[in-house]
Amino acid sequence: LLWMRNALQGDRFTSNSAGDLVIFLATVILAAVVGHGFSREVVHSVTTALEGQEQLRKTAEALRISEERWYLALAGNNDGIWDWDTKHRKLFLSDRWKTMLGYSSEELANESETWERLIHPDDRAAALREIDSHLAGNSDYYDAEYRMLAKDGKYRWIRARGRALRGESGEATRMTGSHTDITDRKMASEQLVLAHIEAEAANRAKSDFLANMSHELRTPMNAVIGISKLLSDTELNPEQREFVQTLGSSSRLLLSIINNVLDFSKIDGGRLALEKVEFGLRETIQGVVDLQSGELVRKGLRLTTEIGSTVPPNVLGDPMRLQQVLLNLLSNAVKFTASGSIEIRVESTIDAAGFLRFTVIDTGVGIPLEAQRSLFQDFYQGDASITRRYGGTGLGLAICRRIVTLMGGEIGVSSEPGVGSTFWFTAELPRPAESGRGLYPAARPPALDHLPLRILLAEDNRVNQLVASAMLRKLGHLVDIATDGVEAVRAFERQPYELILMDCHMPEMDGLAATRAIRGLGERGRLVPIVAVTADVLAIARDRCLEAGMNDYLTKPIEMERVQEVLSRLTRTNGAANLEV
């Protein structure tokens, strides 16, 4: 009684401390038992009961704390919680599970039918299959995404994750998990897919635009360059000849700018694909030199070419793009060198098999060190006055850098103002396994080793007809003209031709369809050489020409030298197809 009084005075008891009261009463009983001399066994039993009661109190407190933490976790978590008693078909849905769909706790019953009713009809079967598969033990975790109907009548995307609890026999007794609203993520993903589709459509539109722009720009350039060349071969007085030469050089400069802009757009859009064909390296370099020979002579510059003894005569790569890089470096050297010499070197690199190093050295004006660091950037020119003094777009070296990168190499420069510049680049150009084979073998037409040839020119543009036919006649050939693909096929059916120049873009029937039709006209149709003539410089256009059965390829503007090259190539290879631009 004294202990009870002291406990009460010490505020040991409260209205909800029933456990303490039980312990207190048991203590009083124990004291009475001991005082009345009960046996040791009775005392031990009472003591054990007291200890059990204390353990029960501690367990109850731990459960209360655990439950409190669980509810706090539910309140602070953005996920909804569900607990499914699979044996008794009872389902617990947390308040958050319901509110993420816009419902209050009272509006949705804690029943499995609630979930099945709200899930999207198109997603229900798949979601149920996922649950059944997990309950059957086919997966460690349940993870599914589906749509559920919200109170506002819209569907929300939900990700459901959970895991089954299993008895000793392995049978699932309950399944607990969470619901996460992933609508925003799904919408963002769908927007990303849509943006990707739109980007692809934009790229296709851009590619089509470039092809059309190339065609539209090159068609009039064909007339300007072609007619200026034809005029230069006529009787002219000195003043007229100077005018014609100025017209020709200006038109070629304009064509170079057009080519740079189109090439940059193709590379920037990732649409420039390099070919890997066998070609003669020395012939390719000589072709570059020949294109600059007139300017070299005019300026009195000395040009030397040195090719290392370990450089193979034939290599695998893209000859046109290699020529483009070399021509850009050589033309810059010629442009910025007033007097002195230019040297081209080609050597095999020691550190990597199949890599060649090309170097162009000049004694020109040189480049300041600060300008060298940015020289290969897009649209960069070392000095604003360069545009006025020498012309250009600032794209040439940037395009060279990108092409060299596609070739697996690097490009650089070292220069000293007033002394000269050294431009170099490397490219992966391995030695071919076999040499001297035809690049695109096809049916072999008869050799074109006699004059005159009877040539069919299929071209719908009146100016292009005039230019091309005048060039061919000047070369000593007989020319008939067809204004579209249908007329070209009919003309070939009436008259045997030894060569067909086929424009790819024509009304009624384009050049590709006309080529296929001619190839289907028996042996004569299979053997006649057909050369594509087009203003489209994209690589895909070349592939289409091959697929249609053409033997060679000429890009507008057509020049007499290019026509001669094609005829010579067909003659040398006895008609073996060899598609080159």
Coordinates of C-alpha atoms in Angstrom, one line a residue:
L1 CA 0.0 0.0 0.0
L2 CA 2.9 2.3 0.7
W3 CA 4.3 1.6 -2.8
M4 CA 0.9 2.4 -4.3
R5 CA 0.7 5.6 -2.5
N6 CA 4.1 6.6 -3.6
A7 CA 3.4 5.7 -7.2
L8 CA 0.2 7.7 -7.2
Q9 CA 1.9 10.7 -5.6
G10 CA 4.6 10.3 -8.2
D11 CA 2.0 10.5 -11.0
R12 CA 2.9 7.0 -12.2
F13 CA -0.6 6.3 -13.5
T14 CA -2.7 8.0 -16.3
S15 CA -6.1 7.3 -17.7
N16 CA -4.6 5.1 -20.5
S17 CA -1.9 3.3 -18.6
A18 CA -3.8 0.1 -18.1
G19 CA -0.7 -2.0 -18.5
D20 CA 1.0 -0.2 -15.6
L21 CA -2.1 -0.7 -13.4
V22 CA -2.1 -4.5 -14.2
I23 CA 1.5 -4.7 -13.2
F24 CA 0.9 -2.8 -10.0
L25 CA -2.0 -5.1 -9.0
A26 CA 0.1 -8.1 -9.7
T27 CA 2.8 -6.8 -7.6
V28 CA 0.4 -6.3 -4.7
I29 CA -0.8 -9.9 -5.1
L30 CA 2.8 -11.1 -5.2
A31 CA 3.5 -9.3 -2.0
A32 CA 0.5 -10.9 -0.4
V33 CA 1.4 -14.3 -1.6
V34 CA 4.9 -14.0 -0.2
G35 CA 3.6 -12.6 3.1
H36 CA 1.3 -15.5 3.6
G37 CA 4.0 -18.0 2.9
F38 CA 2.9 -19.6 -0.3
S39 CA 5.2 -22.1 -1.9
R40 CA 8.2 -21.2 -4.1
E41 CA 6.3 -22.6 -7.2
V42 CA 3.4 -20.3 -6.7
V43 CA 5.7 -17.4 -6.3
H44 CA 7.5 -18.4 -9.5
S45 CA 4.3 -18.7 -11.5
V46 CA 3.2 -15.2 -10.4
T47 CA 6.6 -13.8 -11.3
T48 CA 6.5 -15.4 -14.7
A49 CA 3.1 -14.0 -15.4
L50 CA 4.3 -10.6 -14.5
E51 CA 7.2 -10.9 -16.9
G52 CA 4.9 -12.0 -19.7
Q53 CA 2.6 -9.1 -19.1
E54 CA 5.6 -6.7 -19.4
Q55 CA 6.7 -8.3 -22.6
L56 CA 3.1 -8.1 -24.0
R57 CA 3.1 -4.4 -23.2
K58 CA 6.4 -3.8 -25.0
T59 CA 5.2 -5.7 -28.0
A60 CA 2.0 -3.7 -28.2
E61 CA 4.0 -0.5 -28.0
A62 CA 6.3 -1.7 -30.8
L63 CA 3.2 -2.5 -33.0
R64 CA 1.8 0.9 -32.3
I65 CA 5.0 2.6 -33.4
S66 CA 5.3 0.4 -36.5
E67 CA 1.7 1.2 -37.5
E68 CA 2.3 4.9 -36.9
R69 CA 5.4 4.8 -39.1
W70 CA 3.5 2.9 -41.8
Y71 CA 0.7 5.5 -41.9
L72 CA 3.3 8.3 -42.0
A73 CA 4.9 6.6 -44.9
L74 CA 1.6 6.3 -46.7
A75 CA 0.8 10.0 -46.1
G76 CA 4.3 11.1 -47.3
N77 CA 4.6 8.8 -50.3
N78 CA 3.1 9.8 -53.7
D79 CA 2.4 6.2 -54.5
G80 CA -0.8 4.4 -53.7
I81 CA -0.6 1.2 -51.7
W82 CA -2.7 -1.9 -52.2
D83 CA -2.8 -5.2 -50.3
W84 CA -4.7 -8.1 -51.7
D85 CA -5.7 -11.2 -49.6
T86 CA -5.8 -13.7 -52.4
K87 CA -7.3 -16.5 -50.3
H88 CA -10.3 -14.5 -49.0
R89 CA -10.5 -12.1 -52.0
K90 CA -10.1 -9.0 -49.8
L91 CA -8.4 -5.9 -51.1
F92 CA -7.1 -2.9 -49.2
L93 CA -6.6 0.3 -51.2
S94 CA -4.9 3.3 -49.5
D95 CA -6.3 6.8 -49.6
R96 CA -3.6 7.9 -52.0
W97 CA -4.4 5.0 -54.4
K98 CA -7.9 6.5 -54.7
T99 CA -7.0 10.2 -54.7
M100 CA -4.5 9.9 -57.5
L101 CA -7.5 9.0 -59.6
G102 CA -9.5 11.9 -58.2
Y103 CA -11.7 9.9 -55.8
S104 CA -12.2 10.3 -52.1
S105 CA -11.7 7.3 -49.8
E106 CA -15.5 6.8 -49.4
E107 CA -16.2 6.8 -53.1
L108 CA -14.3 3.6 -53.9
A109 CA -14.9 0.4 -52.1
N110 CA -12.0 -1.8 -51.1
E111 CA -12.9 -4.6 -53.5
S112 CA -11.1 -6.3 -56.3
E113 CA -14.0 -5.4 -58.6
T114 CA -13.0 -1.7 -58.1
W115 CA -9.7 -2.2 -59.8
E116 CA -11.1 -4.4 -62.6
R117 CA -13.9 -1.8 -63.2
L118 CA -11.5 1.2 -63.5
I119 CA -8.8 -0.4 -65.7
H120 CA -9.0 0.4 -69.4
P121 CA -10.8 -2.3 -71.3
D122 CA -7.9 -2.6 -73.8
D123 CA -5.4 -3.1 -71.0
R124 CA -7.4 -5.4 -68.7
A125 CA -6.5 -8.7 -70.3
A126 CA -2.8 -8.0 -70.3
A127 CA -2.8 -6.8 -66.7
L128 CA -4.6 -9.9 -65.5
R129 CA -2.2 -12.1 -67.4
E130 CA 0.7 -10.4 -65.6
I131 CA -0.9 -10.9 -62.2
D132 CA -1.7 -14.6 -63.0
S133 CA 1.8 -15.2 -64.2
H134 CA 3.4 -13.8 -61.1
L135 CA 1.0 -15.7 -58.8
A136 CA 2.0 -18.8 -60.7
G137 CA 5.6 -18.2 -59.8
N138 CA 6.8 -17.2 -63.3
S139 CA 8.3 -14.0 -62.1
D140 CA 10.0 -12.6 -59.0
Y141 CA 8.1 -9.4 -59.1
Y142 CA 4.9 -8.1 -60.6
D143 CA 5.4 -5.0 -62.8
A144 CA 2.8 -3.7 -65.3
E145 CA 1.7 -0.5 -66.9
Y146 CA -1.9 0.3 -67.9
R147 CA -4.5 3.0 -67.9
M148 CA -7.1 3.6 -65.2
L149 CA -10.3 5.7 -65.4
A150 CA -10.1 8.8 -63.2
K151 CA -13.1 10.6 -61.8
D152 CA -12.9 13.4 -64.4
G153 CA -13.5 10.8 -67.2
K154 CA -9.9 10.7 -68.4
Y155 CA -7.5 7.9 -68.2
R156 CA -4.3 8.0 -66.2
W157 CA -1.3 5.9 -66.9
I158 CA -0.4 3.7 -63.8
R159 CA 2.6 1.6 -63.1
A160 CA 1.7 -1.2 -60.7
R161 CA 4.5 -3.1 -58.9
G162 CA 4.2 -5.8 -56.2
R163 CA 5.2 -9.1 -54.9
A164 CA 3.3 -12.2 -53.7
L165 CA 3.8 -13.6 -50.2
R166 CA 3.7 -17.4 -50.2
G167 CA 3.1 -20.1 -47.7
E168 CA 5.2 -23.1 -47.0
S169 CA 3.7 -24.9 -50.0
G170 CA 4.7 -22.0 -52.3
E171 CA 1.1 -21.0 -52.9
A172 CA 0.5 -17.2 -52.9
T173 CA -1.5 -16.1 -49.9
R174 CA -1.5 -12.4 -50.4
M175 CA 0.0 -9.8 -52.7
T176 CA 1.2 -6.4 -51.8
G177 CA 2.3 -3.5 -53.9
S178 CA 2.1 0.1 -55.1
H179 CA 0.6 2.3 -57.8
T180 CA 2.5 5.1 -59.4
D181 CA 1.0 7.7 -61.6
I182 CA 3.3 7.8 -64.7
T183 CA 1.0 9.8 -67.0
D184 CA 3.4 12.7 -67.3
R185 CA 6.3 10.4 -68.2
K186 CA 4.2 8.6 -70.7
M187 CA 3.1 11.8 -72.3
A188 CA 6.7 13.0 -72.5
S189 CA 7.7 9.7 -74.1
E190 CA 4.9 9.9 -76.6
Q191 CA 5.9 13.5 -77.4
L192 CA 9.5 12.3 -77.9
V193 CA 8.4 9.6 -80.3
L194 CA 6.2 12.2 -82.1
A195 CA 9.1 14.6 -82.3
H196 CA 11.3 11.9 -83.7
I197 CA 8.8 11.1 -86.4
E198 CA 8.4 14.8 -87.2
A199 CA 12.2 15.1 -87.3
E200 CA 12.5 12.2 -89.7
A201 CA 9.8 13.8 -91.9
A202 CA 11.6 17.1 -91.8
N203 CA 14.8 15.4 -92.8
R204 CA 13.1 13.7 -95.7
A205 CA 11.6 17.0 -96.7
K206 CA 15.0 18.7 -96.4
S207 CA 16.6 15.9 -98.5
D208 CA 13.9 16.3 -101.1
F209 CA 14.3 20.1 -101.0
L210 CA 18.1 19.7 -101.5
A211 CA 17.6 17.4 -104.4
N212 CA 15.1 19.8 -106.0
M213 CA 17.3 22.8 -105.3
S214 CA 20.3 21.0 -106.7
H215 CA 18.3 20.3 -109.9
E216 CA 17.0 23.8 -110.2
L217 CA 20.3 25.5 -109.6
R218 CA 22.4 23.2 -111.8
T219 CA 20.0 23.3 -114.8
P220 CA 20.6 27.0 -115.6
M221 CA 24.3 26.6 -114.7
N222 CA 24.5 23.8 -117.2
A223 CA 23.5 26.3 -119.9
V224 CA 25.8 29.1 -118.7
I225 CA 28.9 26.9 -118.4
G226 CA 28.1 24.8 -121.5
I227 CA 27.4 27.7 -123.8
S228 CA 30.4 29.7 -122.6
K229 CA 32.5 26.7 -123.4
L230 CA 31.0 26.4 -126.9
L231 CA 31.5 30.1 -127.5
S232 CA 35.1 30.0 -126.5
D233 CA 35.7 27.5 -129.3
T234 CA 34.3 29.8 -132.0
E235 CA 36.0 32.7 -133.8
L236 CA 36.1 35.6 -131.4
N237 CA 37.9 38.9 -131.3
P238 CA 40.1 39.6 -128.2
E239 CA 37.4 41.6 -126.4
Q240 CA 34.8 38.9 -127.0
R241 CA 37.1 36.1 -125.8
E242 CA 37.9 38.0 -122.6
F243 CA 34.1 38.4 -122.0
V244 CA 33.6 34.7 -122.6
Q245 CA 36.5 33.7 -120.4
T246 CA 35.1 35.9 -117.6
L247 CA 31.7 34.4 -118.0
G248 CA 33.1 30.9 -117.8
S249 CA 35.3 31.5 -114.7
S250 CA 32.5 33.3 -112.9
S251 CA 30.0 30.6 -113.6
R252 CA 32.5 27.9 -112.3
L253 CA 33.0 30.0 -109.1
L254 CA 29.3 30.2 -108.6
L255 CA 29.0 26.4 -109.2
S256 CA 31.7 25.8 -106.6
I257 CA 29.8 27.9 -104.0
I258 CA 26.5 26.0 -104.8
N259 CA 28.4 22.7 -104.4
N260 CA 29.8 23.8 -101.0
V261 CA 26.4 24.9 -99.6
L262 CA 24.7 21.6 -100.8
D263 CA 27.6 19.5 -99.5
F264 CA 27.5 21.2 -96.1
S265 CA 23.8 20.7 -95.8
K266 CA 24.1 17.0 -96.7
I267 CA 26.9 16.4 -94.2
D268 CA 25.2 18.5 -91.5
G269 CA 22.0 16.4 -92.0
G270 CA 24.0 13.1 -91.8
R271 CA 23.0 12.1 -95.4
L272 CA 26.5 12.0 -96.9
A273 CA 27.6 8.4 -97.3
L274 CA 31.0 7.5 -98.5
E275 CA 31.5 4.8 -101.2
K276 CA 34.1 2.1 -100.9
V277 CA 35.3 1.2 -104.4
E278 CA 38.6 0.4 -106.0
F279 CA 40.3 3.3 -107.8
G280 CA 43.7 4.4 -109.0
L281 CA 45.3 6.8 -106.6
R282 CA 47.7 8.4 -109.1
E283 CA 45.0 8.9 -111.7
T284 CA 42.8 10.6 -109.0
I285 CA 45.6 13.0 -108.0
Q286 CA 46.4 13.7 -111.6
G287 CA 42.8 14.6 -112.2
V288 CA 43.0 17.2 -109.4
V289 CA 46.1 18.7 -110.9
D290 CA 44.6 18.8 -114.4
L291 CA 41.7 20.9 -113.0
Q292 CA 44.1 23.5 -111.7
S293 CA 46.6 23.4 -114.5
G294 CA 45.2 26.5 -116.3
E295 CA 45.5 28.7 -113.2
L296 CA 48.9 27.3 -112.4
V297 CA 50.2 28.3 -115.8
R298 CA 48.5 31.7 -115.6
K299 CA 50.2 32.5 -112.3
G300 CA 53.5 30.9 -113.3
L301 CA 53.5 28.6 -110.3
R302 CA 55.7 25.4 -110.2
L303 CA 53.8 22.2 -109.1
T304 CA 55.5 19.0 -108.1
T305 CA 53.9 15.7 -107.0
E306 CA 55.7 13.1 -104.9
I307 CA 54.1 9.7 -104.2
G308 CA 55.9 7.4 -101.7
S309 CA 57.2 4.1 -102.9
T310 CA 55.1 2.2 -100.3
V311 CA 51.8 3.8 -101.5
P312 CA 49.8 1.2 -103.4
P313 CA 48.7 2.1 -107.0
N314 CA 45.0 1.1 -106.2
V315 CA 43.1 1.7 -103.0
L316 CA 39.6 1.2 -101.6
G317 CA 37.6 4.3 -100.8
D318 CA 35.6 7.2 -102.3
P319 CA 37.6 8.7 -105.2
M320 CA 35.2 11.6 -105.7
R321 CA 35.3 12.8 -102.0
L322 CA 39.1 12.3 -101.9
Q323 CA 39.4 14.5 -105.0
Q324 CA 37.1 17.0 -103.4
V325 CA 39.4 17.4 -100.4
L326 CA 42.6 17.5 -102.4
L327 CA 41.0 20.0 -104.9
N328 CA 40.0 22.3 -102.1
L329 CA 43.5 22.3 -100.6
L330 CA 45.2 22.7 -103.9
S331 CA 42.9 25.4 -105.2
N332 CA 43.4 27.3 -101.9
A333 CA 47.2 26.9 -102.3
V334 CA 47.0 28.3 -105.9
K335 CA 44.6 31.1 -104.8
F336 CA 46.9 32.3 -101.9
T337 CA 50.2 31.9 -103.7
A338 CA 51.3 34.7 -105.9
S339 CA 54.7 33.3 -106.8
G340 CA 56.9 30.3 -106.0
S341 CA 55.9 26.6 -105.9
I342 CA 53.3 24.1 -104.7
E343 CA 54.0 20.5 -103.7
I344 CA 51.7 17.5 -103.2
R345 CA 53.0 14.6 -101.2
V346 CA 51.4 11.2 -100.5
E347 CA 52.9 8.7 -98.1
S348 CA 51.9 5.7 -96.1
T349 CA 51.7 6.2 -92.4
I350 CA 53.8 4.0 -90.2
D351 CA 51.4 3.8 -87.2
A352 CA 48.4 2.4 -89.0
A353 CA 48.1 0.0 -91.9
G354 CA 45.8 1.3 -94.7
F355 CA 46.2 4.9 -93.8
L356 CA 47.7 7.4 -96.2
R357 CA 48.9 11.0 -95.4
F358 CA 48.3 13.7 -98.0
T359 CA 50.2 17.0 -97.8
V360 CA 49.9 20.2 -99.8
I361 CA 52.7 22.7 -99.3
D362 CA 52.8 26.2 -100.8
T363 CA 54.9 29.4 -100.6
G364 CA 51.9 31.7 -100.3
V365 CA 50.9 34.4 -97.9
G366 CA 50.7 32.2 -94.9
I367 CA 48.2 32.2 -92.0
P368 CA 48.6 33.8 -88.5
L369 CA 48.7 31.4 -85.6
E370 CA 45.5 32.7 -84.0
A371 CA 43.6 32.1 -87.3
Q372 CA 44.9 28.6 -87.6
R373 CA 43.0 27.4 -84.5
S374 CA 39.6 28.2 -86.1
L375 CA 40.4 27.6 -89.7
F376 CA 38.4 24.4 -90.0
Q377 CA 35.3 25.7 -88.2
D378 CA 32.0 26.2 -90.2
F379 CA 31.7 29.5 -92.1
Y380 CA 35.1 30.7 -90.8
Q381 CA 37.5 32.9 -92.8
G382 CA 40.8 34.0 -91.4
D383 CA 40.3 37.7 -92.3
A384 CA 37.1 39.5 -93.2
S385 CA 39.0 41.1 -96.1
I386 CA 39.5 37.6 -97.6
T387 CA 36.0 37.5 -98.8
R388 CA 36.4 40.6 -100.8
R389 CA 39.9 39.8 -102.1
Y390 CA 39.6 36.1 -102.9
G391 CA 35.9 35.2 -102.6
G392 CA 34.5 32.0 -101.0
T393 CA 32.0 31.0 -98.4
G394 CA 34.2 29.9 -95.5
L395 CA 32.8 26.4 -95.9
G396 CA 35.5 24.6 -98.0
L397 CA 37.8 23.6 -95.1
A398 CA 34.9 22.8 -92.8
I399 CA 33.6 20.4 -95.4
C400 CA 37.1 18.9 -95.8
R401 CA 37.3 18.4 -92.1
R402 CA 34.0 16.5 -92.0
I403 CA 34.8 14.4 -95.1
V404 CA 38.2 13.5 -93.6
T405 CA 36.5 12.5 -90.4
L406 CA 34.1 10.2 -92.3
M407 CA 37.2 8.7 -93.9
G408 CA 38.5 7.9 -90.4
G409 CA 41.3 10.4 -90.6
E410 CA 42.4 13.9 -89.3
I411 CA 43.3 17.2 -90.9
G412 CA 45.5 20.0 -89.8
V413 CA 47.7 22.9 -90.8
S414 CA 51.0 24.6 -90.0
S415 CA 51.8 28.0 -91.4
E416 CA 53.9 31.1 -91.1
P417 CA 52.8 34.5 -92.5
G418 CA 54.9 35.5 -95.4
V419 CA 56.5 32.1 -95.7
G420 CA 53.8 29.7 -96.7
S421 CA 51.4 27.0 -95.5
T422 CA 51.4 23.2 -95.1
F423 CA 48.0 21.5 -95.1
W424 CA 47.8 17.8 -94.3
F425 CA 45.2 15.1 -93.8
T426 CA 45.1 11.4 -93.3
A427 CA 42.5 8.9 -94.6
E428 CA 41.9 5.2 -94.3
L429 CA 42.4 3.9 -97.9
P430 CA 43.4 0.2 -97.6
R431 CA 44.9 -1.8 -100.4
P432 CA 42.2 -3.8 -102.3
A433 CA 42.3 -7.6 -102.1
E434 CA 42.1 -7.8 -105.9
S435 CA 43.0 -5.1 -108.4
G436 CA 41.9 -4.3 -111.9
R437 CA 38.3 -5.6 -111.6
G438 CA 35.2 -3.7 -112.8
L439 CA 33.6 -1.8 -110.0
Y440 CA 30.0 -2.4 -111.0
P441 CA 30.0 -5.4 -113.4
A442 CA 27.0 -5.6 -115.7
A443 CA 26.2 -6.9 -119.1
R444 CA 29.0 -5.8 -121.4
P445 CA 27.9 -3.7 -124.4
P446 CA 30.1 -3.5 -127.4
A447 CA 33.2 -1.3 -127.2
L448 CA 32.7 2.3 -128.3
D449 CA 36.0 2.6 -130.2
H450 CA 34.8 4.2 -133.5
L451 CA 33.3 7.5 -134.7
P452 CA 30.8 8.7 -135.2
L453 CA 28.5 7.2 -132.6
R454 CA 24.7 7.3 -133.0
I455 CA 23.6 8.7 -129.7
L456 CA 20.1 9.2 -128.3
L457 CA 19.8 12.2 -126.0
A458 CA 16.8 12.0 -123.7
E459 CA 16.3 15.5 -122.2
D460 CA 13.2 17.5 -121.6
N461 CA 14.8 20.9 -121.1
R462 CA 15.2 22.9 -124.3
V463 CA 18.4 24.7 -123.2
N464 CA 20.0 21.5 -122.0
Q465 CA 19.1 19.8 -125.3
L466 CA 20.9 22.6 -127.1
V467 CA 24.1 22.5 -125.0
A468 CA 24.4 18.7 -124.9
S469 CA 23.7 18.1 -128.5
A470 CA 26.1 20.8 -129.6
M471 CA 28.9 19.2 -127.4
L472 CA 28.2 15.8 -128.8
R473 CA 28.2 17.0 -132.4
K474 CA 31.4 18.9 -131.8
L475 CA 32.9 15.6 -130.7
G476 CA 31.8 14.2 -134.1
H477 CA 28.8 12.2 -133.0
L478 CA 25.3 11.9 -134.5
V479 CA 22.6 12.9 -132.1
D480 CA 18.8 12.3 -131.9
I481 CA 16.7 14.0 -129.2
A482 CA 13.8 12.5 -127.1
T483 CA 11.9 14.9 -124.9
D484 CA 10.7 12.4 -122.3
G485 CA 11.1 8.8 -121.2
V486 CA 8.2 7.4 -123.3
E487 CA 9.6 9.0 -126.4
A488 CA 13.1 7.6 -125.6
V489 CA 11.8 4.1 -125.3
R490 CA 9.9 4.4 -128.6
A491 CA 12.9 5.9 -130.4
F492 CA 15.1 3.0 -129.3
E493 CA 12.5 0.5 -130.5
R494 CA 12.6 2.2 -134.0
Q495 CA 16.3 2.9 -134.2
P496 CA 19.4 1.1 -132.8
Y497 CA 21.6 3.4 -130.8
E498 CA 25.2 2.9 -129.6
L499 CA 24.8 5.1 -126.6
I500 CA 22.0 6.7 -124.6
L501 CA 22.4 9.8 -122.5
M502 CA 19.3 9.6 -120.2
D503 CA 18.1 12.6 -118.1
C504 CA 16.7 11.2 -114.8
H505 CA 14.0 13.8 -114.3
M506 CA 11.6 13.9 -117.2
P507 CA 7.8 14.1 -117.5
E508 CA 5.5 11.2 -118.6
M509 CA 8.2 8.7 -117.7
D510 CA 11.4 9.5 -115.9
G511 CA 14.9 8.3 -116.9
L512 CA 15.0 5.4 -114.4
A513 CA 11.7 3.9 -115.6
A514 CA 12.8 4.4 -119.2
T515 CA 16.1 2.6 -118.5
R516 CA 14.2 -0.4 -117.0
A517 CA 11.9 -0.4 -120.0
I518 CA 14.8 -0.4 -122.5
R519 CA 16.6 -3.1 -120.5
G520 CA 13.5 -5.3 -121.0
L521 CA 13.6 -5.1 -124.8
G522 CA 15.8 -8.1 -125.3
E523 CA 19.5 -8.4 -126.0
R524 CA 19.8 -5.1 -127.8
G525 CA 18.2 -3.3 -124.8
R526 CA 20.5 -5.1 -122.3
L527 CA 23.7 -4.3 -124.2
V528 CA 23.3 -0.6 -125.0
P529 CA 25.3 1.7 -122.7
I530 CA 23.1 4.1 -120.8
V531 CA 24.6 7.1 -119.0
A532 CA 22.6 9.0 -116.4
V533 CA 22.5 12.7 -116.8
T534 CA 21.1 14.5 -113.7
A535 CA 21.5 17.6 -111.6
D536 CA 20.9 15.5 -108.4
V537 CA 24.3 15.1 -106.7
L538 CA 23.0 13.1 -103.7
A539 CA 24.5 9.6 -103.2
I540 CA 21.1 8.0 -103.2
A541 CA 20.6 9.2 -106.8
R542 CA 23.7 7.2 -107.9
D543 CA 22.3 4.1 -106.2
R544 CA 19.0 4.5 -108.0
C545 CA 20.8 4.7 -111.3
L546 CA 22.7 1.5 -110.6
E547 CA 19.5 -0.3 -109.5
A548 CA 17.8 0.8 -112.8
G549 CA 20.6 -0.7 -114.9
M550 CA 22.6 2.4 -115.9
N551 CA 26.3 2.1 -116.8
D552 CA 27.6 5.5 -115.9
Y553 CA 26.7 8.9 -114.4
L554 CA 27.1 12.5 -115.4
T555 CA 26.1 15.4 -113.2
K556 CA 25.0 18.7 -114.6
P557 CA 26.4 21.1 -115.6
I558 CA 27.8 18.8 -118.4
E559 CA 31.2 19.7 -119.7
M560 CA 32.8 18.4 -122.9
E561 CA 35.8 17.0 -121.0
R562 CA 33.4 15.0 -118.8
V563 CA 31.6 13.6 -121.8
Q564 CA 34.9 12.6 -123.3
E565 CA 36.0 10.9 -120.0
V566 CA 32.8 8.8 -120.0
L567 CA 33.2 7.7 -123.6
S568 CA 36.8 6.9 -123.0
R569 CA 36.0 4.9 -119.8
L570 CA 33.4 2.9 -121.6
T571 CA 35.9 2.3 -124.4
R572 CA 38.7 1.2 -122.1
T573 CA 36.6 -1.2 -120.1
N574 CA 34.9 -2.6 -123.2
G575 CA 31.6 -1.3 -121.8
A576 CA 32.0 -2.6 -118.2
A577 CA 29.9 -0.5 -115.9
N578 CA 31.9 2.0 -113.8
L579 CA 29.7 4.5 -112.1
E580 CA 31.5 7.7 -111.2
V581 CA 30.5 11.3 -110.9

